[in-house]
Amino acid sequence: MSRITRLTGFPEWLPRERVVEQHVLDTLRQTFELHGFSGIETRAVEHVDFLLRKGEIDKEVYAVRRVHADERDHDQLALHFDLTVPFARYVLENAGKLEFPFKRYQIQKVWRGERPQNGRFREFIQADIDVVDRDTLSSTFEVELPLVIADAFAALDLGQARMHVNNRKLAEGFYRGIDIDDAAAVFRHIDKLDKIGPDKVADLLAADGLTAEQAKQCLALASISATDESFVDQVRALGVQGDLLDEGLEELARVVTAAAEDAPGFLVADLKIARGLDYYTGTVYETVLAGHEALGSICSGGRYDKLASDGKTTYPGVGLSIGVSRLVSRLIGEQMVTATRGVPTAVLVAVTDEERRRDSDRVAKSLRSRQIPTEVSPSAAKFGKQIKYADRRGIPFVWFVGDDGAHEIKDIRSGEQIAADPETWTPSEADRLVAVIQKEQS
Amino acid sequence: MSRITRLTGFPEWLPRERVVEQHVLDTLRQTFELHGFSGIETRAVEHVDFLLRKGEIDKEVYAVRRVHADERDHDQLALHFDLTVPFARYVLENAGKLEFPFKRYQIQKVWRGERPQNGRFREFIQADIDVVDRDTLSSTFEVELPLVIADAFAALDLGQARMHVNNRKLAEGFYRGIDIDDAAAVFRHIDKLDKIGPDKVADLLAADGLTAEQAKQCLALASISATDESFVDQVRALGVQGDLLDEGLEELARVVTAAAEDAPGFLVADLKIARGLDYYTGTVYETVLAGHEALGSICSGGRYDKLASDGKTTYPGVGLSIGVSRLVSRLIGEQMVTATRGVPTAVLVAVTDEERRRDSDRVAKSLRSRQIPTEVSPSAAKFGKQIKYADRRGIPFVWFVGDDGAHEIKDIRSGEQIAADPETWTPSEADRLVAVIQKEQS
């Protein structure tokens, strides 16, 4: 029992901190359900060969094996590293039993076998929403999903979150229009724009064989951003033509217009966003929290025409994933959000002496029947000590069972003590349940 | 992507089934918080040597290792197989930051590396409540915990759950009083009573060197059960004396008396209960659901004087653990509980044509602002097709956006269609949120 070593990368919270995480999880779930997304959970493990179909992530996977595996135990299992791959498998496995388009949310832990020394989380919670359909998927969902996330961040009330959005058809159509064949290579370089600047990106593009004019046009496109449809005219002004470009412009314009009305200031068309463009095929999204840009994107995703396929049927999808632990870790670390108390309890019922404990139990039962979280003091110590029990935990009220059923309740914050009836006394809603408080934005 | 194989022992639910599981989880959490228990989560992995300190369970553990572990990666990790061992580690790790007595609940998945062929769950959810204190723990909590569970099962409304309770001090004190030294050996035999019957248990006891009179007394004790304090007189009638016996009788009487008042019919003193008596030191609990005895115990636990120890300080505790997946699997499998619909959505807002989709979006936004789960139809297909979208998912209402803002809402169950205002229309509370329905007890 003596070896108690913290494990780097596996965050755990104290009870008061867990209230903050639980609040975030509850808020996300409530928002997702308000938009009609069904909750599912998938198992924590997948077959290794299914998990590793994208070769590049194999270093990050945790393999799982029975300590005493025997010859009948053929499964090569690993912990899932995201919720998209398990969802794809779930869709294929249950396709006959799901209604398409299928809108689901999934809030679960994922694991990545990061090197212990690199400071990243190795276990963390993701909250994903995806819509998947059979054969074709309406681009309407590419408009809908960011609005769900906008609602979620509004409900979380963490200050300004801003989603940066691009469209792969737009970018690829533009590149085609200026005779660039290898769009993927350009995406990879444009992705570095914020890190290395336009001059160095131009060098990389030139090294790939682009003309100075082509490179200039790529950088001009990447420099465009707008919170309204005006980006369309800016792109048009670059003088490039093409059907795919038109389609991308129209799709992105719809996303931007809807968001400008529904969630003003939340969404910006940002044509340098190039995330994971090798498998995304339409809108792509990244989200930063103002004042916390160093966190990186706290909600990312996009449209992919082939979320899953069983050889006969293809399932296109669009999804967004919130990095809950990264966000919660920041909220807790900087005390941006704190819990009103460390326990759910609103009332501690004091015990006068052990012979009369059942009287206190009865008061507690009555309060609980009206949804007031209540504890009975574990000891019949002096009342001062029982009040201290409440005080140390942030429990606001202590109930005293007097002789002849004469009850009194003390608000230990103000010291006020009044007569009370266990059948009717009710705290304010703010005192009844533990809640979270946002720190004033400075 | 083609290899889609179900994994035995890793249950997953369809969205409509997940509603049932989520309902159980929410109900448990709400009950635990109503009783003042704080929620925590621990990481999924522990150091193998900490996990395996009880030698007998090593076969059941899943080891976890980075696929590309390198020499700097010393951690020998495994998935936790219960929530008690991680909780003990959490208490030791955070002892300086917790208030004792510390009451916590923990609802998480656990993993056991069962042989794939034995049909048991290898991944499942447990819901635990424990109270832990420093140095000493009041026996009051042994009375309190079963009452929390009684409330939880009452809230779940699954029919009659019955908790069978014994006390180790009682049994051990009784054995000492008839000159039996090896109480643990007797416990092991008594534990088989239901399986092999009293005659064969008597043989086993005789083989261990007990006299016929001693064996008879042990079996007489084990045959006692009562839903009130009358068990005390029954034990006294056996004529055995001792301080430890008295202490156990008094403790168990308190548990039974409190439960008889608070939760009539829930708890029974049952002196043959012998579960895990090698580390339990006071009250022990097992719970069966009437009509589903084959499930085994769905909630078990007890008091242990040494939940954790860092060499200097010892932390005694008492805990109960509900096997959620086992229970939920039965609820779903026998359709004892079903969801009112497959999606959270209460209203589908129809889309008249794509040009007017934003009008539908605005209605949805208005409904959602009043906490009514709402979807907008993904297509502007014929209304019949849009109604079918709702019908297939069990969405009760379809909203039609007429010309000049003339709105109508149709209850697709009754066919009734009425004028409605998006700012004020409200469904019944039963229709607003997806809920679960209990099957009539037959």
PDB file of N, CA, C and O in Angstrom, chain A residues 2 5 26 34 39 50 92 102-103 165 175 185 192-193 207 220 237 281 296 298 300 369 391 400 439:
ATOM      1  N   SER A   2       2.165   1.085   0.181  1.00  0.00           N
ATOM      2  CA  SER A   2       2.962   2.272   0.446  1.00  0.00           C
ATOM      3  C   SER A   2       3.300   3.039  -0.825  1.00  0.00           C
ATOM      4  O   SER A   2       3.608   4.219  -0.780  1.00  0.00           O
ATOM      5  N   THR A   5       2.262   6.909  -6.067  1.00  0.00           N
ATOM      6  CA  THR A   5       2.960   7.805  -6.967  1.00  0.00           C
ATOM      7  C   THR A   5       1.935   8.420  -7.893  1.00  0.00           C
ATOM      8  O   THR A   5       1.126   7.709  -8.472  1.00  0.00           O
ATOM      9  N   ASP A  26     -22.466  18.255 -17.481  1.00  0.00           N
ATOM     10  CA  ASP A  26     -23.933  18.362 -17.455  1.00  0.00           C
ATOM     11  C   ASP A  26     -24.424  19.404 -18.455  1.00  0.00           C
ATOM     12  O   ASP A  26     -25.444  19.200 -19.125  1.00  0.00           O
ATOM     13  N   LEU A  34     -30.909  19.116 -25.963  1.00  0.00           N
ATOM     14  CA  LEU A  34     -31.839  20.174 -26.387  1.00  0.00           C
ATOM     15  C   LEU A  34     -31.867  20.291 -27.920  1.00  0.00           C
ATOM     16  O   LEU A  34     -32.857  20.737 -28.508  1.00  0.00           O
ATOM     17  N   GLY A  39     -27.636  10.304 -26.690  1.00  0.00           N
ATOM     18  CA  GLY A  39     -26.389   9.917 -26.030  1.00  0.00           C
ATOM     19  C   GLY A  39     -26.090   8.450 -26.221  1.00  0.00           C
ATOM     20  O   GLY A  39     -26.977   7.610 -26.109  1.00  0.00           O
ATOM     21  N   PHE A  50      -8.361  -2.412 -36.020  1.00  0.00           N
ATOM     22  CA  PHE A  50      -9.363  -1.428 -36.408  1.00  0.00           C
ATOM     23  C   PHE A  50      -8.918  -0.029 -35.992  1.00  0.00           C
ATOM     24  O   PHE A  50      -9.079   0.946 -36.725  1.00  0.00           O
ATOM     25  N   LEU A  92     -21.374   0.908 -37.968  1.00  0.00           N
ATOM     26  CA  LEU A  92     -21.341  -0.281 -38.829  1.00  0.00           C
ATOM     27  C   LEU A  92     -22.001  -1.475 -38.118  1.00  0.00           C
ATOM     28  O   LEU A  92     -22.760  -2.224 -38.723  1.00  0.00           O
ATOM     29  N   PHE A 102     -28.410   9.925 -38.255  1.00  0.00           N
ATOM     30  CA  PHE A 102     -28.298   9.595 -36.841  1.00  0.00           C
ATOM     31  C   PHE A 102     -27.459  10.671 -36.150  1.00  0.00           C
ATOM     32  O   PHE A 102     -26.325  10.909 -36.526  1.00  0.00           O
ATOM     33  N   LYS A 103     -28.072  11.336 -35.193  1.00  0.00           N
ATOM     34  CA  LYS A 103     -27.396  12.402 -34.465  1.00  0.00           C
ATOM     35  C   LYS A 103     -27.052  11.895 -33.083  1.00  0.00           C
ATOM     36  O   LYS A 103     -27.958  11.585 -32.309  1.00  0.00           O
ATOM     37  N   VAL A 165     -13.598  28.798 -39.183  1.00  0.00           N
ATOM     38  CA  VAL A 165     -14.172  27.808 -40.092  1.00  0.00           C
ATOM     39  C   VAL A 165     -13.646  28.002 -41.507  1.00  0.00           C
ATOM     40  O   VAL A 165     -13.480  29.135 -41.976  1.00  0.00           O
ATOM     41  N   TYR A 175      -7.392  26.109 -55.478  1.00  0.00           N
ATOM     42  CA  TYR A 175      -6.079  25.625 -55.934  1.00  0.00           C
ATOM     43  C   TYR A 175      -6.188  25.056 -57.351  1.00  0.00           C
ATOM     44  O   TYR A 175      -5.348  25.314 -58.211  1.00  0.00           O
ATOM     45  N   ALA A 185      -0.538  18.954 -50.343  1.00  0.00           N
ATOM     46  CA  ALA A 185       0.771  19.524 -50.005  1.00  0.00           C
ATOM     47  C   ALA A 185       0.631  20.991 -49.621  1.00  0.00           C
ATOM     48  O   ALA A 185       1.255  21.461 -48.657  1.00  0.00           O
ATOM     49  N   LYS A 192       1.013  25.790 -41.449  1.00  0.00           N
ATOM     50  CA  LYS A 192       2.123  26.320 -40.628  1.00  0.00           C
ATOM     51  C   LYS A 192       2.147  27.842 -40.580  1.00  0.00           C
ATOM     52  O   LYS A 192       3.056  28.430 -39.967  1.00  0.00           O
ATOM     53  N   LEU A 193       1.178  28.457 -41.239  1.00  0.00           N
ATOM     54  CA  LEU A 193       1.200  29.912 -41.408  1.00  0.00           C
ATOM     55  C   LEU A 193       1.359  30.663 -40.079  1.00  0.00           C
ATOM     56  O   LEU A 193       2.216  31.554 -39.953  1.00  0.00           O
ATOM     57  N   ALA A 207       9.426  25.720 -53.062  1.00  0.00           N
ATOM     58  CA  ALA A 207      10.223  24.490 -53.095  1.00  0.00           C
ATOM     59  C   ALA A 207       9.423  23.322 -53.655  1.00  0.00           C
ATOM     60  O   ALA A 207       9.969  22.375 -54.207  1.00  0.00           O
ATOM     61  N   ALA A 220      -2.777  34.813 -50.406  1.00  0.00           N
ATOM     62  CA  ALA A 220      -3.864  35.802 -50.416  1.00  0.00           C
ATOM     63  C   ALA A 220      -5.161  35.154 -49.933  1.00  0.00           C
ATOM     64  O   ALA A 220      -5.903  35.721 -49.124  1.00  0.00           O
ATOM     65  N   ALA A 237     -12.542  38.501 -55.679  1.00  0.00           N
ATOM     66  CA  ALA A 237     -11.628  39.551 -56.141  1.00  0.00           C
ATOM     67  C   ALA A 237     -10.269  38.986 -56.558  1.00  0.00           C
ATOM     68  O   ALA A 237      -9.506  39.642 -57.256  1.00  0.00           O
ATOM     69  N   THR A 281     -13.705  16.626 -45.948  1.00  0.00           N
ATOM     70  CA  THR A 281     -14.097  16.862 -47.342  1.00  0.00           C
ATOM     71  C   THR A 281     -15.019  18.059 -47.504  1.00  0.00           C
ATOM     72  O   THR A 281     -15.455  18.329 -48.616  1.00  0.00           O
ATOM     73  N   GLY A 296      -4.721  26.146 -27.445  1.00  0.00           N
ATOM     74  CA  GLY A 296      -4.982  25.568 -28.756  1.00  0.00           C
ATOM     75  C   GLY A 296      -6.481  25.431 -28.966  1.00  0.00           C
ATOM     76  O   GLY A 296      -7.280  26.025 -28.248  1.00  0.00           O
ATOM     77  N   ILE A 298     -10.022  24.145 -28.653  1.00  0.00           N
ATOM     78  CA  ILE A 298     -10.771  23.403 -27.630  1.00  0.00           C
ATOM     79  C   ILE A 298     -11.976  22.677 -28.226  1.00  0.00           C
ATOM     80  O   ILE A 298     -12.664  21.937 -27.534  1.00  0.00           O
ATOM     81  N   SER A 300     -12.831  20.996 -32.226  1.00  0.00           N
ATOM     82  CA  SER A 300     -12.429  20.874 -33.629  1.00  0.00           C
ATOM     83  C   SER A 300     -13.215  19.781 -34.309  1.00  0.00           C
ATOM     84  O   SER A 300     -13.765  18.901 -33.647  1.00  0.00           O
ATOM     85  N   SER A 369     -37.033  14.503   1.195  1.00  0.00           N
ATOM     86  CA  SER A 369     -38.240  14.209   0.404  1.00  0.00           C
ATOM     87  C   SER A 369     -38.624  15.428  -0.431  1.00  0.00           C
ATOM     88  O   SER A 369     -39.357  15.318  -1.400  1.00  0.00           O
ATOM     89  N   ASP A 391     -19.159  23.942   8.683  1.00  0.00           N
ATOM     90  CA  ASP A 391     -18.386  25.083   8.216  1.00  0.00           C
ATOM     91  C   ASP A 391     -17.214  24.643   7.335  1.00  0.00           C
ATOM     92  O   ASP A 391     -16.963  25.222   6.278  1.00  0.00           O
ATOM     93  N   PHE A 400     -31.217  22.302  14.261  1.00  0.00           N
ATOM     94  CA  PHE A 400     -31.204  21.818  15.641  1.00  0.00           C
ATOM     95  C   PHE A 400     -32.578  21.283  16.015  1.00  0.00           C
ATOM     96  O   PHE A 400     -33.590  21.960  15.830  1.00  0.00           O
ATOM     97  N   LYS A 439     -15.628  33.393 -12.211  1.00  0.00           N
ATOM     98  CA  LYS A 439     -14.837  34.532 -11.751  1.00  0.00           C
ATOM     99  C   LYS A 439     -15.180  35.707 -12.652  1.00  0.00           C
ATOM    100  O   LYS A 439     -15.390  35.540 -13.860  1.00  0.00           O
TER     101      LYS A 439
END
